[in-house]
mmCIF file of C-alpha atoms in Angstrom:
data_model
loop_
_atom_site.group_PDB
_atom_site.id
_atom_site.type_symbol
_atom_site.label_atom_id
_atom_site.label_comp_id
_atom_site.label_asym_id
_atom_site.label_seq_id
_atom_site.Cartn_x
_atom_site.Cartn_y
_atom_site.Cartn_z
ATOM 1 C CA MET N 23 136.658 95.801 97.236
ATOM 2 C CA GLU N 24 137.829 94.235 100.516
ATOM 3 C CA LEU N 25 134.458 92.547 100.483
ATOM 4 C CA ILE N 26 135.054 90.500 97.129
ATOM 5 C CA ARG N 27 138.370 89.940 98.011
ATOM 6 C CA GLU N 28 137.689 88.325 101.579
ATOM 7 C CA VAL N 29 135.013 85.893 99.523
ATOM 8 C CA ALA N 30 137.084 85.161 96.559
ATOM 9 C CA GLU N 31 140.177 84.026 99.377
ATOM 10 C CA ALA N 32 137.435 81.987 101.103
ATOM 11 C CA LEU N 33 136.027 80.182 97.870
ATOM 12 C CA ASP N 34 139.453 79.781 96.646
ATOM 13 C CA MET N 35 138.640 81.641 93.669
ATOM 14 C CA LYS N 36 139.605 84.778 91.231
ATOM 15 C CA GLN N 37 138.353 88.049 92.500
ATOM 16 C CA ASP N 38 137.748 88.677 88.744
ATOM 17 C CA PHE N 39 135.889 85.809 88.270
ATOM 18 C CA LEU N 40 133.535 86.058 91.671
ATOM 19 C CA ALA N 41 133.055 89.451 90.561
ATOM 20 C CA LYS N 42 132.039 89.363 87.266
ATOM 21 C CA LYS N 43 129.718 86.048 88.140
ATOM 22 C CA SER N 44 127.948 88.041 90.810
ATOM 23 C CA LEU N 45 127.388 90.938 88.622
ATOM 24 C CA THR N 46 125.872 88.169 85.876
ATOM 25 C CA LEU N 47 123.722 86.532 88.344
ATOM 26 C CA TYR N 48 122.441 89.837 89.883
ATOM 27 C CA LEU N 49 121.560 91.214 86.603
ATOM 28 C CA GLU N 50 120.080 88.038 85.375
ATOM 29 C CA LYS N 51 117.507 88.416 88.280
ATOM 30 C CA GLU N 52 116.960 91.807 87.460
ATOM 31 C CA LEU N 53 116.012 90.757 83.972
ATOM 32 C CA ARG N 54 113.703 88.252 84.693
ATOM 33 C CA ASP N 55 112.060 90.422 87.192
ATOM 34 C CA THR N 56 111.911 93.162 84.697
ATOM 35 C CA GLU N 57 110.267 91.017 82.312
ATOM 36 C CA ALA N 58 107.612 89.439 84.673
ATOM 37 C CA ALA N 59 106.657 93.129 85.506
ATOM 38 C CA ILE N 60 106.223 94.195 81.425
ATOM 39 C CA PHE N 61 104.489 90.786 80.632
ATOM 40 C CA LYS N 62 101.865 91.433 83.717
ATOM 41 C CA ILE N 63 101.078 94.843 82.013
ATOM 42 C CA THR N 64 101.328 94.105 78.505
ATOM 43 C CA SER N 65 98.996 91.138 79.142
ATOM 44 C CA LYS N 66 96.521 93.368 80.787
ATOM 45 C CA TYR N 67 96.057 95.225 77.484
ATOM 46 C CA GLY N 68 96.853 92.475 75.519
ATOM 47 C CA VAL N 69 99.877 94.179 73.573
ATOM 48 C CA LYS N 70 103.750 93.193 73.203
ATOM 49 C CA SER N 71 105.038 96.705 73.650
ATOM 50 C CA VAL N 72 104.443 100.109 74.828
ATOM 51 C CA PHE N 73 104.443 100.846 70.859
ATOM 52 C CA GLU N 74 101.661 98.926 70.536
ATOM 53 C CA LEU N 75 100.032 100.312 73.767
ATOM 54 C CA ASP N 76 100.421 103.740 72.257
ATOM 55 C CA ASP N 77 98.779 102.574 68.845
ATOM 56 C CA ARG N 78 95.892 101.370 71.295
ATOM 57 C CA LEU N 79 95.859 104.775 72.445
ATOM 58 C CA LYS N 80 95.881 106.826 69.592
ATOM 59 C CA GLN N 81 93.324 104.580 67.788
ATOM 60 C CA GLY N 82 91.076 105.192 70.671
ATOM 61 C CA ARG N 83 90.528 101.864 71.593
ATOM 62 C CA LEU N 84 92.109 102.774 75.457
ATOM 63 C CA LYS N 85 91.175 105.755 77.274
ATOM 64 C CA GLU N 86 94.450 107.515 78.714
ATOM 65 C CA GLU N 87 93.178 108.307 82.107
ATOM 66 C CA ASP N 88 92.459 104.377 82.268
ATOM 67 C CA MET N 89 95.852 103.531 81.259
ATOM 68 C CA LEU N 90 98.142 106.448 81.861
ATOM 69 C CA ASP N 91 100.407 104.726 84.798
ATOM 70 C CA ASP N 92 100.759 101.679 83.387
ATOM 71 C CA PHE N 93 102.190 103.538 80.230
ATOM 72 C CA LEU N 94 104.583 105.278 81.849
ATOM 73 C CA GLU N 95 105.506 102.157 83.825
ATOM 74 C CA LEU N 96 105.657 99.745 80.928
ATOM 75 C CA ASP N 97 108.204 102.888 79.283
ATOM 76 C CA TYR N 98 110.327 102.743 82.084
ATOM 77 C CA LEU N 99 110.298 98.805 82.374
ATOM 78 C CA GLU N 100 111.188 98.370 78.851
ATOM 79 C CA ALA N 101 113.667 101.108 78.922
ATOM 80 C CA LYS N 102 115.574 99.503 81.916
ATOM 81 C CA ARG N 103 115.475 96.220 80.075
ATOM 82 C CA ASP N 104 117.557 96.941 77.417
ATOM 83 C CA LYS N 105 120.017 98.500 79.451
ATOM 84 C CA ILE N 106 120.224 95.505 81.253
ATOM 85 C CA ARG N 107 120.514 93.704 78.544
ATOM 86 C CA ARG N 108 123.270 95.872 77.055
ATOM 87 C CA VAL N 109 125.196 95.676 80.213
ATOM 88 C CA LEU N 110 125.069 91.469 80.295
ATOM 89 C CA GLU N 111 126.263 91.471 76.759
ATOM 90 C CA LYS N 112 129.483 93.511 77.663
ATOM 91 C CA ILE N 113 130.199 91.429 80.896
ATOM 92 C CA GLN N 114 129.505 88.023 78.779
#
């Protein structure tokens, strides 16, 4: 990409290094933000994962209408977190 080349030249560094470092920093920030959002939901219900939240629902300790949006969001966030972690492992 033209922009990466220009920035790399301006900073006197290799394009590959700049691209890898940039991706790593971006993904680490996304991971932190995602984990913070997960923590917010899990703390609300006193669980550690979407599986525990599902167990509480099955046990009747929670009503589906009270937590469905949070359940779906937590499921999405945990999947996103796992994808980010996999990508970070590949590039590091």
